[in-house]
Short mmCIF file of C-alpha atoms in Angstrom, two decimals:
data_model
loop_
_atom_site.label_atom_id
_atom_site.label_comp_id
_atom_site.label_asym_id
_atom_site.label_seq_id
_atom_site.Cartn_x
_atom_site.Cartn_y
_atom_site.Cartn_z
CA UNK A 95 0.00 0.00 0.00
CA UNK A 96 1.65 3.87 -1.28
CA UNK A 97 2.37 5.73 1.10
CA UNK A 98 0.06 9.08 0.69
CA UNK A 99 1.86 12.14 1.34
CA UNK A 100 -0.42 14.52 1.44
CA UNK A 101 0.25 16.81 -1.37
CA UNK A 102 -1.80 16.71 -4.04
CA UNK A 103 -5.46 16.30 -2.48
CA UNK A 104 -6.92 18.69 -0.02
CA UNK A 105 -9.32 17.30 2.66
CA UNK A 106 -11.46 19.19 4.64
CA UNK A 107 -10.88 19.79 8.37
CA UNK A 108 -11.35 16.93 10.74
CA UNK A 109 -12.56 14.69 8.06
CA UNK A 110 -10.90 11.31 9.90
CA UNK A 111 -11.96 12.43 13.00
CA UNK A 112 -15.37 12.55 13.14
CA UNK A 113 -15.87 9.65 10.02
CA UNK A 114 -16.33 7.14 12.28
CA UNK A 115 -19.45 8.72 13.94
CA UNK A 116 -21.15 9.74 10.29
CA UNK A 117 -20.22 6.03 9.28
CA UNK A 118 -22.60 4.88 12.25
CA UNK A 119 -25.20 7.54 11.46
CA UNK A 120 -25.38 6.48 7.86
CA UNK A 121 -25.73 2.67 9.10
CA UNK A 122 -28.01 3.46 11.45
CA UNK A 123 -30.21 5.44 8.84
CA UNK A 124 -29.86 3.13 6.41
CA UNK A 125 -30.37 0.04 8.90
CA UNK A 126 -33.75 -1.91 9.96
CA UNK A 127 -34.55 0.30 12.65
CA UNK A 128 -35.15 3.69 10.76
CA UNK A 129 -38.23 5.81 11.79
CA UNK A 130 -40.48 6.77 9.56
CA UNK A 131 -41.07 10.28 9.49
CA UNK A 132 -44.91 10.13 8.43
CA UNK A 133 -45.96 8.16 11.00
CA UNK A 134 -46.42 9.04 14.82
CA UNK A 135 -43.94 7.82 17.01
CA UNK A 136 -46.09 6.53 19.40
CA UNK A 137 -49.40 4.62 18.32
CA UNK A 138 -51.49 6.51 21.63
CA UNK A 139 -52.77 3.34 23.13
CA UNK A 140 -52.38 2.80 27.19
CA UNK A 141 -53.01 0.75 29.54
CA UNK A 142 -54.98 1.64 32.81
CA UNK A 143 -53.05 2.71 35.67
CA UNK A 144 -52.13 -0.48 38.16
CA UNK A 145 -53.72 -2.86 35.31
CA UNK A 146 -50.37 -5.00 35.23
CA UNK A 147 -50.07 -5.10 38.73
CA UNK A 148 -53.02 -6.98 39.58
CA UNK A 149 -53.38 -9.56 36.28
CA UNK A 150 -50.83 -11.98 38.21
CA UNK A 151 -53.16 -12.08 41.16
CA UNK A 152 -56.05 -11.94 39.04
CA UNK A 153 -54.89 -14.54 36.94
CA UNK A 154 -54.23 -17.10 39.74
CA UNK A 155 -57.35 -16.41 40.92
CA UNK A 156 -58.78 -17.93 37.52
CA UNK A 157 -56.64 -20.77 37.92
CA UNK A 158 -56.94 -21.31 41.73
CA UNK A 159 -59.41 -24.61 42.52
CA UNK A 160 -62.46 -23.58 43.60
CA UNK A 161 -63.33 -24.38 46.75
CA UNK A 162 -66.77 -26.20 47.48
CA UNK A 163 -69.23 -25.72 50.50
CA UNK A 164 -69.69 -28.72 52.86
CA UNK A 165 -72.67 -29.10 53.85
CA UNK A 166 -73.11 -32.11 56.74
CA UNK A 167 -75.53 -34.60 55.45
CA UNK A 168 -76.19 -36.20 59.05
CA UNK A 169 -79.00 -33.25 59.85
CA UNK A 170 -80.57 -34.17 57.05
CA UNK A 171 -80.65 -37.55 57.02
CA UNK A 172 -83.80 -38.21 58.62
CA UNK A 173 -85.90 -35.34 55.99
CA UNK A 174 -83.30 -37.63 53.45
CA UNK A 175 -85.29 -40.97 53.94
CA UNK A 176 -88.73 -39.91 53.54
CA UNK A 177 -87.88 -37.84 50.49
CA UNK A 178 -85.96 -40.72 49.34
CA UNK A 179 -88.99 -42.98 49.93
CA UNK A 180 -91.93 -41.04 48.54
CA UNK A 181 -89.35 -39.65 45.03
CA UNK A 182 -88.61 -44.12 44.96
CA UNK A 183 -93.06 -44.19 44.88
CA UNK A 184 -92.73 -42.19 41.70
CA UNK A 185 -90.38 -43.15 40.11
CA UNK A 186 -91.17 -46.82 40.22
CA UNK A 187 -95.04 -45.68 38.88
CA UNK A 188 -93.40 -43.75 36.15
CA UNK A 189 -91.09 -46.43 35.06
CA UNK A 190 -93.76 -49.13 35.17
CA UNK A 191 -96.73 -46.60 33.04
CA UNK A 192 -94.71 -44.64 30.54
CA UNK A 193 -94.03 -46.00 27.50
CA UNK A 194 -89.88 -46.92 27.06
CA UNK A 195 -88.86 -43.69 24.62
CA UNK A 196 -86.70 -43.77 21.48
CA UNK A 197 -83.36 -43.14 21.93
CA UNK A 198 -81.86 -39.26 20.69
CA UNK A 199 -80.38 -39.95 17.33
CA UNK A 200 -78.23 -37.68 15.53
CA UNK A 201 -81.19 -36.53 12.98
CA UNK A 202 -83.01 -35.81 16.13
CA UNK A 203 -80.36 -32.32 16.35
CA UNK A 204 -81.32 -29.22 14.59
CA UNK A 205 -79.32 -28.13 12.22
CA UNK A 206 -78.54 -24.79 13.56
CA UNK A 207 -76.94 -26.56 16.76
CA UNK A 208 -74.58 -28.45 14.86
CA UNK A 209 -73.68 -25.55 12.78
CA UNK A 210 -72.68 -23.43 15.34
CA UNK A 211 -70.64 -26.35 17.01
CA UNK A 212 -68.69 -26.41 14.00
CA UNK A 213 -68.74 -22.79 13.84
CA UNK A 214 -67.50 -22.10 17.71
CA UNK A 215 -64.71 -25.55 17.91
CA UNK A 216 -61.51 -25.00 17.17
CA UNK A 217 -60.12 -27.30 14.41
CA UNK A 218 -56.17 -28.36 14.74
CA UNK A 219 -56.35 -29.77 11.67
CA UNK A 220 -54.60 -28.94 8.83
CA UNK A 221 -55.63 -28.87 5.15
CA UNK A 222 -52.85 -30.85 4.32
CA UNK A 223 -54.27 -33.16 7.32
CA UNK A 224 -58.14 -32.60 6.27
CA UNK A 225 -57.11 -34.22 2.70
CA UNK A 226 -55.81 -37.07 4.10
CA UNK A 227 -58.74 -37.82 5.95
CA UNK A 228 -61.08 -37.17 2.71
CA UNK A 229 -60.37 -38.95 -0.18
CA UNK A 230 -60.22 -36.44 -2.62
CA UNK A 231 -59.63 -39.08 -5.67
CA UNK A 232 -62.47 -40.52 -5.08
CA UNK A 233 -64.97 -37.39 -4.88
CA UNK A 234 -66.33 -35.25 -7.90
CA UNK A 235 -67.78 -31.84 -8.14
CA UNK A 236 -70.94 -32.79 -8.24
CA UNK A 237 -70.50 -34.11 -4.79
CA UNK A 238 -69.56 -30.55 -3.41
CA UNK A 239 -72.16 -28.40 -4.73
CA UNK A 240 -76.03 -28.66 -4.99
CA UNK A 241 -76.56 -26.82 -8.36
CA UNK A 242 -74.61 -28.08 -11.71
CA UNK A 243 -71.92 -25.36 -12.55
CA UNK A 244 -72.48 -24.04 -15.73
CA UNK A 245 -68.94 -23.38 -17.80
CA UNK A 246 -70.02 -20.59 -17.98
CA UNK A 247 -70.26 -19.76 -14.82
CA UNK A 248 -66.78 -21.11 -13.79
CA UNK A 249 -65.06 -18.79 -16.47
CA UNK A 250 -67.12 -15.54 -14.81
CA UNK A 251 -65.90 -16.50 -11.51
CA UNK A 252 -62.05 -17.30 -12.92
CA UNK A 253 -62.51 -13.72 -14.88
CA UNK A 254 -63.18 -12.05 -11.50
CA UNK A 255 -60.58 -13.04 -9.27
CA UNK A 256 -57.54 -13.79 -11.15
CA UNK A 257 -55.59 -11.72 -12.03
CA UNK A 258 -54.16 -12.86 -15.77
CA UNK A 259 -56.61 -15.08 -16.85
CA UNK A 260 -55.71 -15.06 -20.32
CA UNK A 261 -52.54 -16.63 -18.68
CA UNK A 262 -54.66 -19.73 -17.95
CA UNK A 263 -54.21 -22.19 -20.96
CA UNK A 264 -57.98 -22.41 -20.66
CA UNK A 265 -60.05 -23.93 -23.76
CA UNK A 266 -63.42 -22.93 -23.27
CA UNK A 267 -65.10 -25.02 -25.86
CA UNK A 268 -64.12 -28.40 -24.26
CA UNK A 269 -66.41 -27.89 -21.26
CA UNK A 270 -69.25 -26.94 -23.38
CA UNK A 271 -71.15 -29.70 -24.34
CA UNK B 147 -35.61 -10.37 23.77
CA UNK B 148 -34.05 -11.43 27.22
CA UNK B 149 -35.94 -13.79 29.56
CA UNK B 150 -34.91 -13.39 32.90
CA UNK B 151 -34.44 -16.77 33.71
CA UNK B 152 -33.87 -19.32 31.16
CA UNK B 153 -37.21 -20.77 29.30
CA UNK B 154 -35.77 -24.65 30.10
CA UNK B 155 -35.53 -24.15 33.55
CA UNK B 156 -39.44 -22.14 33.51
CA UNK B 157 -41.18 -24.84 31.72
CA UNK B 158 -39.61 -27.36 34.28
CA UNK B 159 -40.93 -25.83 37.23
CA UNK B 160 -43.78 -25.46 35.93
CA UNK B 161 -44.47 -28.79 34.63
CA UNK B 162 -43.80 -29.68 37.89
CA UNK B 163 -47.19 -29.29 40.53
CA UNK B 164 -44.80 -28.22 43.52
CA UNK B 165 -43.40 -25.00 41.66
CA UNK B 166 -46.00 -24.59 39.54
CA UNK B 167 -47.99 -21.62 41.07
CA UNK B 168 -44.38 -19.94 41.54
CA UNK B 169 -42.99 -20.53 38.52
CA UNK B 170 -46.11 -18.98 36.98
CA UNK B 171 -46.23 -16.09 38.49
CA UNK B 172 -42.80 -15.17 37.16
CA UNK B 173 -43.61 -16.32 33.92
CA UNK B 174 -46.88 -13.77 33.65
CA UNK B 175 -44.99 -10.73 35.38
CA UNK B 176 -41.78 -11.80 32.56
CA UNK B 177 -44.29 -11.70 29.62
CA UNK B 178 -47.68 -9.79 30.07
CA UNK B 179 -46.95 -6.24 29.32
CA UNK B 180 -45.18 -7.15 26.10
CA UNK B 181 -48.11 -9.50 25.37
CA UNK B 182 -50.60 -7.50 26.32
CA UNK B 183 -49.00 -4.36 23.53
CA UNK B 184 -49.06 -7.19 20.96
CA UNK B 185 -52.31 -8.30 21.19
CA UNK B 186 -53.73 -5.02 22.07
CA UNK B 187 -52.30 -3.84 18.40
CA UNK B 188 -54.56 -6.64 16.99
CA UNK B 189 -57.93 -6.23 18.53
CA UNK B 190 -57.67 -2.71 19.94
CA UNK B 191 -59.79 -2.46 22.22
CA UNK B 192 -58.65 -2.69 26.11
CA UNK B 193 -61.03 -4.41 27.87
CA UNK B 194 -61.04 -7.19 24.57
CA UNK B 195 -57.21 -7.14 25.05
CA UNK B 196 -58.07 -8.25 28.95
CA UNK B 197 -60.00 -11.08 27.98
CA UNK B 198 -57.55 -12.62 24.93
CA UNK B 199 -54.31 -11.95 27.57
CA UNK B 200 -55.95 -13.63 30.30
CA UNK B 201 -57.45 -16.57 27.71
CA UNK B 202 -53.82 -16.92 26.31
CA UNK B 203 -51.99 -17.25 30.06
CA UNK B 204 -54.52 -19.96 30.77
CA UNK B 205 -53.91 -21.27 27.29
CA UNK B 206 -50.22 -21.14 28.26
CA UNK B 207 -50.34 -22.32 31.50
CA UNK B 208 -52.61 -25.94 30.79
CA UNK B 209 -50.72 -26.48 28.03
CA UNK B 210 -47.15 -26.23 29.08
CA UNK B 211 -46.84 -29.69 29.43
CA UNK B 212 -47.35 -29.68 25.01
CA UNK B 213 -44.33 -27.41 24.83
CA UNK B 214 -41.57 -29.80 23.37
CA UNK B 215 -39.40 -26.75 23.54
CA UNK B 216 -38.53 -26.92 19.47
CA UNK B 217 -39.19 -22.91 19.37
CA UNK B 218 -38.56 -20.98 22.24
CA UNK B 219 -40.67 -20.38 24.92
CA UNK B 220 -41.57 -16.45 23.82
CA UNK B 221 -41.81 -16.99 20.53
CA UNK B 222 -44.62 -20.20 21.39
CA UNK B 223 -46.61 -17.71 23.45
CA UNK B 224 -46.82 -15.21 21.12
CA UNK B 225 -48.03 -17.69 18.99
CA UNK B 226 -50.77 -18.81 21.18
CA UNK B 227 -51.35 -14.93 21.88
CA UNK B 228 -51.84 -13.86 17.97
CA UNK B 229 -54.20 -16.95 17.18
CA UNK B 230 -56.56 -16.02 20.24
CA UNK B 231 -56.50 -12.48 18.76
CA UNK B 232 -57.40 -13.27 15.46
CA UNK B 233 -59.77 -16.26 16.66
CA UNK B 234 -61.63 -13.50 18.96
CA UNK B 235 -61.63 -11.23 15.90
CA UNK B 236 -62.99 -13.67 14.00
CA UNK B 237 -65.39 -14.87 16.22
CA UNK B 238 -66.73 -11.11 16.80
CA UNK B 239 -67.78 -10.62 13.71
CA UNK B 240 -69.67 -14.16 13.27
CA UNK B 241 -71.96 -13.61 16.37
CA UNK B 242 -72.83 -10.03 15.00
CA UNK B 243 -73.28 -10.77 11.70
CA UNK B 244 -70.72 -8.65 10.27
CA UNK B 245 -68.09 -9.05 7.93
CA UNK B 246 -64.04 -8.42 8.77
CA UNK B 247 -64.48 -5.14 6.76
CA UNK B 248 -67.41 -3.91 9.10
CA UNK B 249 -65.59 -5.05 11.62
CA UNK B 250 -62.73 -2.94 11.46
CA UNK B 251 -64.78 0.48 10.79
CA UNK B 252 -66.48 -0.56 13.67
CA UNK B 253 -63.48 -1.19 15.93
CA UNK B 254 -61.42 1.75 14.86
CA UNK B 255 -64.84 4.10 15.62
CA UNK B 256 -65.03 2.93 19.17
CA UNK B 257 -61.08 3.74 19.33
CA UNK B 258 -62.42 7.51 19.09
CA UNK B 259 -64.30 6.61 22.30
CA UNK B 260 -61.72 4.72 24.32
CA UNK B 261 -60.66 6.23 26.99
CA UNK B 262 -57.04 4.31 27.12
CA UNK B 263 -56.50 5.80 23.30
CA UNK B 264 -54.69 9.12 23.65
CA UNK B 265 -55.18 8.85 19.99
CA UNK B 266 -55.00 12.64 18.05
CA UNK B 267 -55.88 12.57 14.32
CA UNK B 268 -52.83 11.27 13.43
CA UNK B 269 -52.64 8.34 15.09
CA UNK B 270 -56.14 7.77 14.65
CA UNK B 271 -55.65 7.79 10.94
CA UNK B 272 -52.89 5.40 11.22
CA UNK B 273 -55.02 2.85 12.87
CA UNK B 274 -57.64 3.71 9.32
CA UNK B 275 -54.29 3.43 7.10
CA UNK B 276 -53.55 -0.37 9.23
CA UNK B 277 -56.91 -1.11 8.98
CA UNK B 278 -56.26 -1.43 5.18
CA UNK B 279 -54.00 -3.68 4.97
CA UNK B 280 -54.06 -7.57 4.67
CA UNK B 281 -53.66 -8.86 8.08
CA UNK B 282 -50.17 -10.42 7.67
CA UNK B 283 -48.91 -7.36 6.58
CA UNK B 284 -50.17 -5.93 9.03
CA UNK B 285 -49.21 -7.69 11.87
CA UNK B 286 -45.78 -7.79 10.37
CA UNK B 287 -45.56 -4.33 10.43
CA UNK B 288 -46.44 -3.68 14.05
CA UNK B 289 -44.49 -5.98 15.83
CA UNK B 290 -41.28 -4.54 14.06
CA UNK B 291 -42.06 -0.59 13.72
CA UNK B 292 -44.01 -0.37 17.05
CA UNK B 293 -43.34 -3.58 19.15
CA UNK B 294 -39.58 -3.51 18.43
CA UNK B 295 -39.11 -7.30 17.78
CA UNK B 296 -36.30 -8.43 15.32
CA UNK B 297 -37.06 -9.79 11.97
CA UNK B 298 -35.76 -13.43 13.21
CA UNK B 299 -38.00 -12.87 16.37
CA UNK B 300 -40.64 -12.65 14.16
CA UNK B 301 -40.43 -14.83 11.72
CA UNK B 302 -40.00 -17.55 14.58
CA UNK B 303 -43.67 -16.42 15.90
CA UNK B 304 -45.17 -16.37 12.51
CA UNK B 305 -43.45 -19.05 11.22
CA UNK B 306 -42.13 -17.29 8.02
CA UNK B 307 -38.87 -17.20 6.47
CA UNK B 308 -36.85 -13.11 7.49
CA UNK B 309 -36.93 -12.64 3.66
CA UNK B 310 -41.36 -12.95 3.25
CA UNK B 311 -41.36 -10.65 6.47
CA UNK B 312 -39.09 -8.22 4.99
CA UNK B 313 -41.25 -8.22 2.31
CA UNK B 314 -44.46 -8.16 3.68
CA UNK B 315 -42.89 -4.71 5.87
CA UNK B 316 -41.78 -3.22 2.43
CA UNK B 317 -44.98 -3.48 1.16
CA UNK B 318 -46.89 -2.17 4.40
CA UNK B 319 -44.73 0.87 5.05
CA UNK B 320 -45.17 1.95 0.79
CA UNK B 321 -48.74 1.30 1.64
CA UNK B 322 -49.18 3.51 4.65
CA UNK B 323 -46.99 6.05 3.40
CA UNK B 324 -49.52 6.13 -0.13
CA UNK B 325 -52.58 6.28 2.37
CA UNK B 326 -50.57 9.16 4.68
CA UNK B 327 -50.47 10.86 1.24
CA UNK B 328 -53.90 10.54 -0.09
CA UNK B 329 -56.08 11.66 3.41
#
């Protein structure tokens, strides 16, 4: 490496000793971190005053077992029996008279309980999981959907929500029949 | 992002009934302000942020013993804290009847009625310009302009590769600073 005298280039005044700190300026605008001038700095939302200092308790609380009441049996025992005896009356008249109902079979639930089951449980499964489970060789279209889809209709629906469909090697005349 | 004591030796004690209670404590007073900001940047509101932060430290704390400890500890509950966020979303705007677009002019009109918003136009108009972008992007952008996390935090929590994220920011900021422009 020369040896630079000096002579023929002028530099300004305390050029090497302050390029270190520009250096890390110019990183440190140029770097992940830089702020963005349009934007607030601060998004305004707060929390309540003391709110973090009670969720622990609070929290536990949720968790904590909850405790039950006992309630001692032995002064009731005697009101127990009699109840006991006249709801064992009953039961045994009820038992013998009514006539033995049908079991609750699945048609027996309306169909707006079972869709919002599916509608309120979680699924962990996957799509990649879900298409293992359903054999997707083995199903057709038809299978899916109530109504018959017209060609016709699949092209409108591919013409409004792709992009490039005249990208799509489509051939329109072999679906129509 | 520092824990203050290390995740393998949290998750033992509390897998374990004797420390449990103990070892939980420390792990909601390590973690709840920075998930509360996190989730609170998703649904807004702060008595909704309550409810998802206390439903994800329960989360958290039955399911500890699921953690096989192949991500790290933080970046797991974030996890579980961004899926109960967008679940609740989600959720929100089944039981009203509403879609996720009426949703979010809804939620961003009661932000002009919170009283833990200290929200002038600006930043009011910055929850309308986030409100307007896909929710990825969105998210993305939050938890690295206003929640401070590194791109390879992040991309452990959402399970995306730096490169998508960096993306996905690009795009938001260009966004935001188009929307800034036009209102």
């Amino acid at each position: 490496m020369g040896k630079n005298k000096g002579d023929d280039f002028k530099l300004p005044e305390d050029y090497f000793a302050n390029f270190n700190a520009r250096l890390q300026e110019r990183i440190k605008a140029e770097g992940e971190d830089e702020t963005l001038s349009f934007l607030p700095k601060s998004d305004g939302f707060k929390a309540p005053d003391g709110y973090f200092d009670q969720l622990t308790e609070q929290l536990k609380q949720r968790l904590a077992p909850r405790e039950t009441k006992v309630i001692n049996l032995r002064t009731y025992r005697k009101v127990a029996y009699s109840v006991a005896a006249v709801a064992a009356i009953f039961i045994l008249v009820f038992v013998l008279k009514a006539p033995s109902e049908t079991p609750i079979e699945f048609s027996d639930l309306a169909n707006a309980e079972i869709a919002s089951y599916f509608e309120d449980t979680q699924w962990d499964v996957t799509t990649a999981q879900l298409a293992e489970i359903i054999p997707v060789e083995e199903v057709e279209l038809a299978d899916l959907v109530e109504t018959d889809l017209e060609s016709e209709n699949i092209l409108e629906y591919l013409d409004e929500n792709i992009e490039d469909i005249d990208e799509i090697d489509l051939n329109f005349e072999t679906y129509e029949e | 992002m520092q824990p203050l004591i290390a995740d393998e030796t949290l998750v033992a004690q509390l897998t374990r009934p004797e420390s449990r209670e103990k070892a939980f404590g420390v792990l909601v007073n390590t973690y709840k302000e920075r998930l509360y900001w996190h989730i609170r940047r998703i649904v807004l509101d702060h008595d909704d942020t309550d409810d998802v932060l206390q439903n994800t430290f329960i989360k958290i704390y039955r399911n500890i013993g699921g953690f096989k400890g192949d991500s790290k500890l933080y970046s797991w509950m974030y996890r579980i804290a961004t899926n109960e966020s967008l679940t609740f979303l989600k959720q929100r705007s089944k039981k009203s009847g509403i879609t996720d677009e009426e949703l979010k002019t809804r939620m961003i009109e009661n932000l002009e009625a919170d009283v833990y918003f200290e929200g002038d136009d600006i930043q009011l108009k910055l929850q309308q310009a986030l409100a307007t972008l896909p929710e990825k992007q969105k998210l993305v952008f939050n938890m690295k302009y206003y929640h401070e996390m590194k791109y390879d935090e992040i991309s452990e929590v959402l399970e995306t590769s730096v490169g998508a994220l960096k993306a996905s920011y690009h795009l938001a900021v260009k966004k935001l600073e188009a929307y800034f422009k036009e209102h």
